[in-house]
Amino acid sequence: MNSVDLLPGIEHAAVISRAEHGISRKDISPAALRVIHGLQNAGFSAFLVGGCVRDLLLGLHPKDFDIATDALPEDVRQVFRRSRIIGRRFKIVHVRFGREVIEVTTFRGHHDASNRFKDAPSREQSRKLDSAHSHAGMTLIDNVYGDMNEDADRRDFTVNALYYSTDGFRLFDFHDGLSDLRERRLRMIGDAGERYREDPVRMLRAIRFAAKLEFTMDSDTEAPIRELSHLLESAASPRLFDELLKLLCGGHATETFRMLRNYGIDRALFSHGFVDEGEAMDPADRLVALALHNSDDRIARGLGVTPGFLLAALLWPPLQRGLSGLEGEWSLMQLREIAEQVVIEQSQHTTIPRRISNVSKEIWDLQNRLERRDRRSVSYCFEHSRFRAGYDFLLLRESSGEDTGGMGEWWTTFQDADENQRTHMLEQLSSRPKRRRRKRSRRK
Ligand code: ATP
Ligand code: MG
């Protein structure tokens, strides 16, 4: 028998052979394989787990490789020179190979540590229990290690709890994840309501995976979400921002957003409400929908999306509302004040790193200048480091039905023009700054 077969807890898993699962070693990142072999050589067991196994089975390219092991974080740290322990809630080791980072987690146990290893613990098990206790006080109860079966119980969805071993190339399935995967079903392990209460972010994960994988949520997994969505308001706001980015930059933003609204989760995530498709949408609302659509399209074409750009779009409706409340023409100063306020209000729901909100603010700033038909403004914009993003945003505003005085088209022609044509276009502009008078439509 191979050594992994002796691992505590593994006897609860269904074992699936290579002929049945079809995962090929060549699809696994060499760095992940090196981590697995490094741990095995040091006498530990190590498995690929989570999204990478799920995605490999679905024929998708995993975006990262996670490893689960019976080695303690300190042990992992010892094995790999270029590694560091991160995480307060639960310790994780990041092992670095070039630009790739492999995340290594020690098998986690159930919350109730007193019950664990109660029948004659082996030396190895006692060592783990002691180690978990020695960190008590510093870490939360979460930081408790367990056997492989317990580790599987603590994962979120059945399709995320499949373990792949290079030892025999077998898959270990504790919760019938492979049949769920084949039937494209997203099913929470254990009682879904309880699991969402334990960690409300799992509701966002459910939506993200359902949209991304085009899976149907199992009815028990779906049922509690609407009722419990408000719990997300108490989740840590930096974590919510990370999740929000994953939700919107994963190539399925339109569908994800529809689901967020359907379950009422948008109210926990955003400082402002959104208008439903079909309801009286004004250009700012349409711009949000277009931006989500465009970012999915970009990702499908292998292009990246800028989080600051998406944020500028998502917060455009409250910014416009703020501006429409002002009397007469507004100044750049006023725009900036309202922009700051909009960002602060959103930060109370999801923290926004300054490097990202600064990009959004620059894009908003540029909108004002891109509309001005004078030479100084034109050269200011054209030399601005965010010109491209600002111009794309201007086009988005035009597509959403906003009147920008035809400046989107002007800028498109200007960029396509040669030197002579550009000079000619500039000559036709006024030399003095002159702001375009805008017709303002008040929201009802
Ligand atoms: P992807 O990396 O494609 O976004 P993933 O499933 O790998 O998807 P990660 O956030 O990388 O997601 O997490 C790795 C694994 O850790 C998950 O597959 C799951 O088994 C477990 N996991 C992550 N977050 C949670 C959570 N909040 N509750 C329970 N298990 C979780
Ligand atoms: Mg992952």
Short mmCIF file of C-alpha atoms and ligand atoms in Angstrom, two decimals:
data_model
loop_
_atom_site.label_atom_id
_atom_site.label_comp_id
_atom_site.label_asym_id
_atom_site.label_seq_id
_atom_site.Cartn_x
_atom_site.Cartn_y
_atom_site.Cartn_z
CA MET A 1 0.00 0.00 0.00
CA ASN A 2 1.20 3.55 -0.73
CA SER A 3 1.96 5.74 2.25
CA VAL A 4 -0.94 8.14 1.57
CA ASP A 5 -3.34 5.29 2.16
CA LEU A 6 -2.32 5.27 5.81
CA LEU A 7 -3.11 8.92 6.31
CA PRO A 8 -5.66 9.44 9.12
CA GLY A 9 -9.12 10.19 7.74
CA ILE A 10 -8.38 9.19 4.16
CA GLU A 11 -10.35 5.97 4.59
CA HIS A 12 -13.56 8.08 4.36
CA ALA A 13 -12.85 9.09 0.78
CA ALA A 14 -13.97 7.49 -2.43
CA VAL A 15 -10.83 6.78 -4.47
CA ILE A 16 -10.92 7.61 -8.15
CA SER A 17 -8.25 6.25 -10.45
CA ARG A 18 -6.54 8.06 -13.28
CA ALA A 19 -8.58 6.23 -15.90
CA GLU A 20 -11.74 7.66 -14.36
CA HIS A 21 -10.69 11.27 -13.73
CA GLY A 22 -8.37 11.98 -16.63
CA ILE A 23 -6.24 14.66 -14.91
CA SER A 24 -2.87 14.77 -16.59
CA ARG A 25 0.36 15.75 -14.87
CA LYS A 26 1.32 18.01 -17.72
CA ASP A 27 -1.54 20.37 -16.84
CA ILE A 28 -0.21 20.83 -13.33
CA SER A 29 2.09 23.74 -12.65
CA PRO A 30 5.72 22.56 -12.29
CA ALA A 31 6.02 24.75 -9.19
CA ALA A 32 3.10 22.96 -7.54
CA LEU A 33 4.66 19.60 -8.38
CA ARG A 34 7.94 20.73 -6.84
CA VAL A 35 6.17 21.73 -3.63
CA ILE A 36 4.39 18.37 -3.47
CA HIS A 37 7.62 16.46 -4.02
CA GLY A 38 9.51 18.61 -1.55
CA LEU A 39 6.97 17.83 1.14
CA GLN A 40 6.88 14.14 0.25
CA ASN A 41 10.67 13.93 0.42
CA ALA A 42 10.54 15.47 3.88
CA GLY A 43 8.17 12.68 4.95
CA PHE A 44 4.82 14.48 4.64
CA SER A 45 1.79 13.95 2.45
CA ALA A 46 0.66 16.63 0.05
CA PHE A 47 -2.33 16.98 -2.27
CA LEU A 48 -3.57 19.42 -4.82
CA VAL A 49 -6.93 20.65 -3.62
CA GLY A 50 -9.65 23.20 -4.25
CA GLY A 51 -10.12 25.27 -7.36
CA CYS A 52 -7.19 23.81 -9.27
CA VAL A 53 -8.50 20.23 -9.08
CA ARG A 54 -12.02 21.41 -9.88
CA ASP A 55 -10.84 23.44 -12.87
CA LEU A 56 -8.57 20.67 -14.19
CA LEU A 57 -11.50 18.27 -14.12
CA LEU A 58 -13.59 20.80 -16.03
CA GLY A 59 -10.86 21.28 -18.61
CA LEU A 60 -10.22 24.87 -17.50
CA HIS A 61 -6.89 26.51 -16.73
CA PRO A 62 -6.54 26.84 -12.95
CA LYS A 63 -5.60 30.35 -11.95
CA ASP A 64 -3.57 29.12 -9.01
CA PHE A 65 -2.61 25.86 -7.34
CA ASP A 66 -3.42 25.19 -3.71
CA ILE A 67 -1.88 22.38 -1.72
CA ALA A 68 -3.14 20.69 1.43
CA THR A 69 -0.72 18.81 3.64
CA ASP A 70 -0.33 17.11 7.01
CA ALA A 71 2.83 19.16 7.58
CA LEU A 72 2.47 22.04 10.03
CA PRO A 73 3.08 25.57 8.71
CA GLU A 74 6.39 25.65 10.57
CA ASP A 75 7.40 22.35 8.91
CA VAL A 76 6.52 23.67 5.46
CA ARG A 77 8.50 26.79 6.19
CA GLN A 78 11.52 24.61 7.03
CA VAL A 79 11.31 22.63 3.80
CA PHE A 80 11.25 25.62 1.43
CA ARG A 81 13.74 28.40 1.68
CA ARG A 82 11.61 30.85 -0.27
CA SER A 83 8.49 30.54 1.81
CA ARG A 84 6.69 32.59 4.40
CA ILE A 85 3.85 32.11 6.80
CA ILE A 86 0.93 34.44 6.27
CA GLY A 87 -2.55 34.79 7.71
CA ARG A 88 -3.75 35.48 11.20
CA ARG A 89 -7.10 33.74 11.13
CA PHE A 90 -5.56 30.64 9.68
CA LYS A 91 -1.88 30.20 8.96
CA ILE A 92 -1.00 29.55 5.35
CA VAL A 93 2.44 29.15 3.84
CA HIS A 94 3.26 30.86 0.58
CA VAL A 95 6.02 29.09 -1.31
CA ARG A 96 7.51 31.11 -4.09
CA PHE A 97 8.99 29.79 -7.34
CA GLY A 98 9.89 32.66 -9.61
CA ARG A 99 6.69 34.62 -10.12
CA GLU A 100 4.43 31.83 -9.02
CA VAL A 101 3.20 31.50 -5.46
CA ILE A 102 1.89 28.17 -4.24
CA GLU A 103 -0.41 28.30 -1.25
CA VAL A 104 0.11 25.49 1.23
CA THR A 105 -2.39 24.83 4.02
CA THR A 106 -2.24 22.32 6.81
CA PHE A 107 -5.31 20.06 7.13
CA ARG A 108 -7.84 21.87 9.27
CA GLY A 109 -9.95 20.28 11.95
CA HIS A 110 -13.39 20.86 13.42
CA HIS A 111 -13.96 23.76 15.79
CA ASP A 112 -14.37 21.49 18.76
CA ALA A 113 -10.74 20.66 19.43
CA SER A 114 -11.39 18.89 22.74
CA ASN A 115 -13.07 16.04 20.90
CA ARG A 116 -10.31 15.56 18.46
CA PHE A 117 -7.91 12.66 18.39
CA LYS A 118 -9.73 11.30 21.40
CA ASP A 119 -8.95 7.68 20.71
CA ALA A 120 -5.27 7.17 21.49
CA PRO A 121 -3.57 9.89 19.49
CA SER A 122 -0.44 8.96 17.62
CA ARG A 123 2.74 10.90 18.32
CA GLU A 124 2.23 12.87 15.18
CA GLN A 125 -1.32 13.78 16.17
CA SER A 126 -0.33 14.84 19.69
CA ARG A 127 2.36 17.01 18.26
CA LYS A 128 -0.19 18.79 16.08
CA LEU A 129 -2.64 19.27 18.89
CA ASP A 130 0.08 20.71 21.11
CA SER A 131 1.22 22.96 18.40
CA ALA A 132 -2.28 24.25 17.81
CA HIS A 133 -2.65 24.89 21.52
CA SER A 134 0.70 26.56 21.86
CA HIS A 135 -0.60 29.28 19.57
CA ALA A 136 -3.83 29.71 21.49
CA GLY A 137 -4.29 33.25 22.68
CA MET A 138 -2.44 34.55 19.70
CA THR A 139 -4.69 32.99 17.12
CA LEU A 140 -8.37 32.33 16.98
CA ILE A 141 -9.96 28.96 17.49
CA ASP A 142 -9.92 28.62 13.73
CA ASN A 143 -6.28 27.73 13.78
CA VAL A 144 -6.85 24.10 14.69
CA TYR A 145 -5.42 21.31 12.64
CA GLY A 146 -7.12 18.07 11.84
CA ASP A 147 -7.04 14.99 9.69
CA MET A 148 -7.82 14.85 5.99
CA ASN A 149 -11.49 13.96 6.45
CA GLU A 150 -12.01 16.93 8.76
CA ASP A 151 -10.19 19.14 6.31
CA ALA A 152 -12.65 18.10 3.62
CA ASP A 153 -15.60 18.83 5.94
CA ARG A 154 -14.40 22.38 6.48
CA ARG A 155 -14.19 23.26 2.81
CA ASP A 156 -17.09 25.08 1.22
CA PHE A 157 -18.47 23.25 -1.81
CA THR A 158 -18.26 19.56 -2.68
CA VAL A 159 -16.49 20.36 -5.95
CA ASN A 160 -13.87 22.29 -3.96
CA ALA A 161 -13.14 19.32 -1.70
CA LEU A 162 -11.48 16.99 -4.18
CA TYR A 163 -7.87 16.03 -3.43
CA TYR A 164 -5.42 14.90 -6.06
CA SER A 165 -2.36 12.89 -5.15
CA THR A 166 0.64 12.43 -7.44
CA ASP A 167 1.19 9.24 -5.47
CA GLY A 168 -0.75 6.84 -7.70
CA PHE A 169 -2.36 9.77 -9.58
CA ARG A 170 -5.57 9.25 -7.65
CA LEU A 171 -8.38 11.55 -6.68
CA PHE A 172 -9.83 11.43 -3.15
CA ASP A 173 -13.46 12.47 -2.96
CA PHE A 174 -15.05 12.90 0.48
CA HIS A 175 -18.38 14.47 -0.44
CA ASP A 176 -19.39 13.09 -3.80
CA GLY A 177 -17.88 16.13 -5.45
CA LEU A 178 -17.12 14.35 -8.70
CA SER A 179 -20.77 13.54 -9.41
CA ASP A 180 -21.76 17.11 -8.54
CA LEU A 181 -19.08 18.35 -10.90
CA ARG A 182 -20.31 16.09 -13.68
CA GLU A 183 -23.85 17.28 -13.13
CA ARG A 184 -22.66 20.87 -12.89
CA ARG A 185 -24.12 21.31 -9.45
CA LEU A 186 -22.80 23.60 -6.73
CA ARG A 187 -23.52 22.04 -3.36
CA MET A 188 -22.44 23.28 0.05
CA ILE A 189 -20.88 20.73 2.37
CA GLY A 190 -22.97 20.39 5.53
CA ASP A 191 -25.88 22.66 6.44
CA ALA A 192 -25.73 25.62 4.06
CA GLY A 193 -27.40 28.09 6.43
CA GLU A 194 -24.98 27.20 9.19
CA ARG A 195 -22.00 27.46 6.86
CA TYR A 196 -23.11 30.92 5.63
CA ARG A 197 -23.59 32.11 9.21
CA GLU A 198 -20.12 30.84 10.06
CA ASP A 199 -18.67 32.77 7.12
CA PRO A 200 -21.03 34.99 5.11
CA VAL A 201 -18.43 35.42 2.34
CA ARG A 202 -19.35 31.88 1.29
CA MET A 203 -22.52 33.40 -0.21
CA LEU A 204 -20.37 35.49 -2.53
CA ARG A 205 -18.29 32.47 -3.36
CA ALA A 206 -21.45 30.52 -4.21
CA ILE A 207 -22.48 33.22 -6.66
CA ARG A 208 -19.02 33.55 -8.13
CA PHE A 209 -18.66 29.83 -8.80
CA ALA A 210 -22.22 29.41 -10.09
CA ALA A 211 -21.67 32.26 -12.58
CA LYS A 212 -18.13 31.33 -13.55
CA LEU A 213 -18.63 27.59 -13.91
CA GLU A 214 -22.20 27.85 -15.18
CA PHE A 215 -23.26 25.51 -12.40
CA THR A 216 -26.73 25.36 -10.90
CA MET A 217 -26.91 25.88 -7.19
CA ASP A 218 -28.37 22.97 -5.31
CA SER A 219 -31.70 24.06 -3.80
CA ASP A 220 -30.49 23.71 -0.19
CA THR A 221 -27.40 25.71 -1.05
CA GLU A 222 -29.39 28.46 -2.69
CA ALA A 223 -32.37 28.68 -0.34
CA PRO A 224 -30.81 30.50 2.64
CA ILE A 225 -28.93 33.15 0.65
CA ARG A 226 -31.64 35.77 0.25
CA GLU A 227 -32.54 35.65 3.91
CA LEU A 228 -28.94 35.71 5.13
CA SER A 229 -27.49 38.20 2.63
CA HIS A 230 -27.56 40.99 5.25
CA LEU A 231 -24.90 39.08 7.23
CA LEU A 232 -22.40 40.25 4.64
CA GLU A 233 -22.68 43.71 6.13
CA SER A 234 -20.70 42.43 9.10
CA ALA A 235 -17.97 40.76 7.04
CA ALA A 236 -14.54 42.39 7.08
CA SER A 237 -14.62 45.13 4.47
CA PRO A 238 -11.12 44.53 3.00
CA ARG A 239 -12.10 40.92 2.39
CA LEU A 240 -15.31 42.08 0.74
CA PHE A 241 -13.34 44.27 -1.61
CA ASP A 242 -11.12 41.33 -2.62
CA GLU A 243 -14.22 39.27 -3.27
CA LEU A 244 -15.87 42.07 -5.19
CA LEU A 245 -12.89 42.26 -7.50
CA LYS A 246 -12.99 38.52 -8.06
CA LEU A 247 -16.70 38.75 -8.77
CA LEU A 248 -16.35 41.52 -11.30
CA CYS A 249 -12.99 40.82 -12.91
CA GLY A 250 -13.50 37.12 -13.49
CA GLY A 251 -15.09 37.40 -16.93
CA HIS A 252 -18.70 36.85 -15.76
CA ALA A 253 -19.47 40.23 -14.27
CA THR A 254 -22.85 40.69 -15.96
CA GLU A 255 -24.23 37.38 -14.74
CA THR A 256 -22.63 37.78 -11.32
CA PHE A 257 -24.11 41.23 -10.93
CA ARG A 258 -27.54 39.98 -11.92
CA MET A 259 -27.28 37.29 -9.25
CA LEU A 260 -26.03 39.72 -6.60
CA ARG A 261 -29.09 41.85 -7.22
CA ASN A 262 -31.41 38.89 -7.38
CA TYR A 263 -30.32 37.77 -3.90
CA GLY A 264 -30.29 41.30 -2.50
CA ILE A 265 -26.56 41.06 -1.85
CA ASP A 266 -25.85 44.29 -3.73
CA ARG A 267 -27.34 46.15 -0.77
CA ALA A 268 -24.62 44.80 1.51
CA LEU A 269 -21.83 45.40 -0.99
CA PHE A 270 -22.63 48.86 -2.30
CA SER A 271 -23.34 52.22 -0.77
CA HIS A 272 -26.04 52.89 -3.36
CA GLY A 273 -28.82 50.98 -5.08
CA PHE A 274 -28.89 49.99 -8.73
CA VAL A 275 -31.78 50.22 -11.14
CA ASP A 276 -33.12 47.05 -12.70
CA GLU A 277 -32.80 46.47 -16.40
CA GLY A 278 -36.06 47.58 -17.98
CA GLU A 279 -36.87 50.08 -15.23
CA ALA A 280 -36.43 53.72 -16.16
CA MET A 281 -32.66 53.63 -16.52
CA ASP A 282 -30.83 56.86 -16.96
CA PRO A 283 -27.47 57.04 -18.75
CA ALA A 284 -25.50 56.56 -15.52
CA ASP A 285 -27.31 53.28 -14.80
CA ARG A 286 -26.82 52.14 -18.36
CA LEU A 287 -23.14 52.95 -18.09
CA VAL A 288 -22.78 50.45 -15.22
CA ALA A 289 -24.37 47.69 -17.28
CA LEU A 290 -22.20 48.55 -20.30
CA ALA A 291 -19.02 48.60 -18.23
CA LEU A 292 -19.72 45.14 -16.84
CA HIS A 293 -20.51 43.86 -20.30
CA ASN A 294 -17.32 45.38 -21.74
CA SER A 295 -15.13 43.96 -19.04
CA ASP A 296 -16.49 40.45 -19.68
CA ASP A 297 -15.83 41.01 -23.33
CA ARG A 298 -12.27 42.17 -22.69
CA ILE A 299 -11.53 39.14 -20.55
CA ALA A 300 -12.97 36.83 -23.18
CA ARG A 301 -10.52 38.40 -25.65
CA GLY A 302 -7.59 37.84 -23.28
CA LEU A 303 -7.31 41.50 -22.27
CA GLY A 304 -7.13 42.72 -18.71
CA VAL A 305 -9.54 44.96 -16.84
CA THR A 306 -8.47 47.81 -14.59
CA PRO A 307 -10.21 47.63 -11.20
CA GLY A 308 -10.07 51.43 -10.96
CA PHE A 309 -11.96 51.71 -14.23
CA LEU A 310 -14.71 49.33 -13.12
CA LEU A 311 -15.00 51.14 -9.84
CA ALA A 312 -15.28 54.47 -11.66
CA ALA A 313 -18.21 52.97 -13.57
CA LEU A 314 -19.92 51.39 -10.56
CA LEU A 315 -19.74 54.63 -8.61
CA TRP A 316 -20.72 56.82 -11.56
CA PRO A 317 -24.46 56.87 -10.65
CA PRO A 318 -23.95 58.26 -7.11
CA LEU A 319 -21.36 60.69 -8.45
CA GLN A 320 -23.82 61.94 -11.05
CA ARG A 321 -26.53 62.22 -8.43
CA GLY A 322 -24.20 64.30 -6.29
CA LEU A 323 -23.36 66.59 -9.20
CA SER A 324 -26.96 67.00 -10.27
CA GLY A 325 -27.74 68.30 -6.80
CA LEU A 326 -25.46 71.29 -7.36
CA GLU A 327 -26.79 74.60 -8.59
CA GLY A 328 -25.49 75.84 -11.94
CA GLU A 329 -22.13 74.85 -13.44
CA TRP A 330 -19.93 72.84 -11.15
CA SER A 331 -16.20 73.26 -10.83
CA LEU A 332 -13.44 70.64 -10.81
CA MET A 333 -13.11 71.31 -7.08
CA GLN A 334 -16.74 70.41 -6.50
CA LEU A 335 -16.40 67.28 -8.61
CA ARG A 336 -13.43 66.22 -6.50
CA GLU A 337 -15.26 66.84 -3.26
CA ILE A 338 -18.22 64.78 -4.33
CA ALA A 339 -15.93 62.08 -5.72
CA GLU A 340 -14.17 61.88 -2.36
CA GLN A 341 -17.50 61.58 -0.59
CA VAL A 342 -18.71 58.84 -2.92
CA VAL A 343 -15.50 56.86 -2.35
CA ILE A 344 -15.72 57.30 1.43
CA GLU A 345 -19.30 56.06 1.48
CA GLN A 346 -18.44 53.03 -0.61
CA SER A 347 -15.41 52.31 1.61
CA GLN A 348 -17.78 51.72 4.48
CA HIS A 349 -19.03 48.66 2.61
CA THR A 350 -15.89 47.47 0.89
CA THR A 351 -12.53 48.98 1.69
CA ILE A 352 -11.03 50.49 -1.44
CA PRO A 353 -7.25 50.59 -1.58
CA ARG A 354 -6.09 54.11 -2.37
CA ARG A 355 -4.10 53.01 -5.41
CA ILE A 356 -7.39 51.83 -6.93
CA SER A 357 -9.66 54.72 -5.92
CA ASN A 358 -7.01 57.15 -7.17
CA VAL A 359 -7.33 55.66 -10.65
CA SER A 360 -11.12 56.09 -10.54
CA LYS A 361 -10.74 59.68 -9.42
CA GLU A 362 -8.31 60.44 -12.23
CA ILE A 363 -10.74 58.97 -14.74
CA TRP A 364 -13.56 61.14 -13.37
CA ASP A 365 -11.33 64.20 -13.36
CA LEU A 366 -10.45 63.63 -16.98
CA GLN A 367 -14.10 63.45 -18.03
CA ASN A 368 -14.47 67.09 -17.31
CA ARG A 369 -11.42 68.03 -19.35
CA LEU A 370 -11.97 65.65 -22.24
CA GLU A 371 -15.17 67.51 -23.03
CA ARG A 372 -13.49 70.89 -23.33
CA ARG A 373 -12.80 72.12 -26.82
CA ASP A 374 -9.66 74.15 -26.26
CA ARG A 375 -6.03 73.49 -27.08
CA ARG A 376 -4.76 73.53 -23.53
CA SER A 377 -7.24 70.97 -22.31
CA VAL A 378 -6.62 68.75 -25.31
CA SER A 379 -2.89 68.61 -24.79
CA TYR A 380 -3.35 68.17 -21.05
CA CYS A 381 -5.58 65.14 -21.61
CA PHE A 382 -3.52 63.64 -24.41
CA GLU A 383 -0.38 63.65 -22.26
CA HIS A 384 -2.16 62.39 -19.16
CA SER A 385 -1.03 58.94 -17.99
CA ARG A 386 -4.70 57.89 -17.72
CA PHE A 387 -5.69 59.26 -21.12
CA ARG A 388 -6.63 55.87 -22.54
CA ALA A 389 -8.83 54.95 -19.57
CA GLY A 390 -10.39 58.40 -19.55
CA TYR A 391 -11.13 58.21 -23.27
CA ASP A 392 -12.62 54.72 -22.94
CA PHE A 393 -14.81 56.04 -20.16
CA LEU A 394 -15.92 58.95 -22.31
CA LEU A 395 -16.95 56.50 -25.04
CA LEU A 396 -18.83 54.48 -22.47
CA ARG A 397 -20.73 57.60 -21.43
CA GLU A 398 -21.64 58.29 -25.04
CA SER A 399 -22.78 54.72 -25.57
CA SER A 400 -24.92 54.97 -22.47
CA GLY A 401 -26.77 57.89 -24.03
CA GLU A 402 -25.07 60.80 -22.35
CA ASP A 403 -24.52 63.95 -24.37
CA THR A 404 -20.79 64.70 -24.40
CA GLY A 405 -20.99 67.17 -27.26
CA GLY A 406 -19.58 64.63 -29.72
CA MET A 407 -16.20 64.69 -28.01
CA GLY A 408 -15.84 60.91 -28.04
CA GLU A 409 -15.89 60.94 -31.80
CA TRP A 410 -13.59 63.96 -31.88
CA TRP A 411 -11.02 62.13 -29.78
CA THR A 412 -11.27 58.98 -31.87
CA THR A 413 -10.57 60.98 -35.04
CA PHE A 414 -7.76 62.86 -33.31
CA GLN A 415 -5.99 59.67 -32.27
CA ASP A 416 -6.29 58.11 -35.71
CA ALA A 417 -5.07 61.26 -37.43
CA ASP A 418 -1.53 61.94 -38.66
CA GLU A 419 0.52 64.93 -37.50
CA ASN A 420 -0.84 67.32 -40.14
CA GLN A 421 -4.43 66.43 -39.52
CA ARG A 422 -3.92 66.81 -35.79
CA THR A 423 -2.44 70.24 -36.22
CA HIS A 424 -5.41 71.18 -38.33
CA MET A 425 -7.86 69.86 -35.73
CA LEU A 426 -6.07 71.80 -32.98
CA GLU A 427 -6.14 75.00 -35.03
CA GLN A 428 -9.88 74.77 -35.19
CA LEU A 429 -10.14 74.77 -31.41
CA SER A 430 -10.22 77.84 -29.29
CA SER A 431 -6.96 78.72 -27.59
CA ARG A 432 -8.66 79.70 -24.37
CA PRO A 433 -10.27 77.26 -21.95
CA LYS A 434 -13.99 77.29 -22.46
CA ARG A 435 -16.26 74.89 -20.70
CA ARG A 436 -19.03 73.26 -22.62
CA ARG A 437 -22.37 74.13 -21.15
CA ARG A 438 -23.99 70.93 -20.19
CA LYS A 439 -27.63 70.15 -20.16
CA ARG A 440 -28.27 68.51 -16.90
CA SER A 441 -30.91 65.91 -16.49
CA ARG A 442 -32.18 65.63 -12.97
CA ARG A 443 -33.03 62.20 -11.65
CA LYS A 444 -36.57 61.73 -10.71
P1 ATP B 1 -10.37 30.14 -7.40
O1 ATP B 1 -8.94 30.06 -6.91
O2 ATP B 1 -10.59 29.66 -8.78
O3 ATP B 1 -11.00 31.44 -7.11
P2 ATP B 1 -10.79 28.26 -5.27
O4 ATP B 1 -11.89 27.29 -5.02
O5 ATP B 1 -9.43 27.67 -5.46
O6 ATP B 1 -11.23 29.10 -6.50
P3 ATP B 1 -9.61 29.76 -3.15
O7 ATP B 1 -10.06 31.01 -2.52
O8 ATP B 1 -8.31 29.72 -3.86
O9 ATP B 1 -10.79 29.30 -4.11
O10 ATP B 1 -9.63 28.66 -2.00
C1 ATP B 1 -9.06 27.37 -2.15
C2 ATP B 1 -9.92 26.33 -1.46
O11 ATP B 1 -10.03 26.63 -0.06
C3 ATP B 1 -11.37 26.27 -1.93
O12 ATP B 1 -11.51 25.47 -3.07
C4 ATP B 1 -12.06 25.67 -0.74
O13 ATP B 1 -11.86 24.30 -0.66
C5 ATP B 1 -11.32 26.32 0.42
N1 ATP B 1 -11.96 27.58 0.85
C6 ATP B 1 -11.65 28.84 0.47
N2 ATP B 1 -12.43 29.73 1.06
C7 ATP B 1 -13.25 29.06 1.87
C8 ATP B 1 -14.30 29.42 2.77
N3 ATP B 1 -14.63 30.69 2.94
N4 ATP B 1 -14.92 28.43 3.44
C9 ATP B 1 -14.57 27.14 3.26
N5 ATP B 1 -13.62 26.74 2.43
C10 ATP B 1 -12.96 27.67 1.75
MG MG B 2 -7.57 28.76 -5.68
#
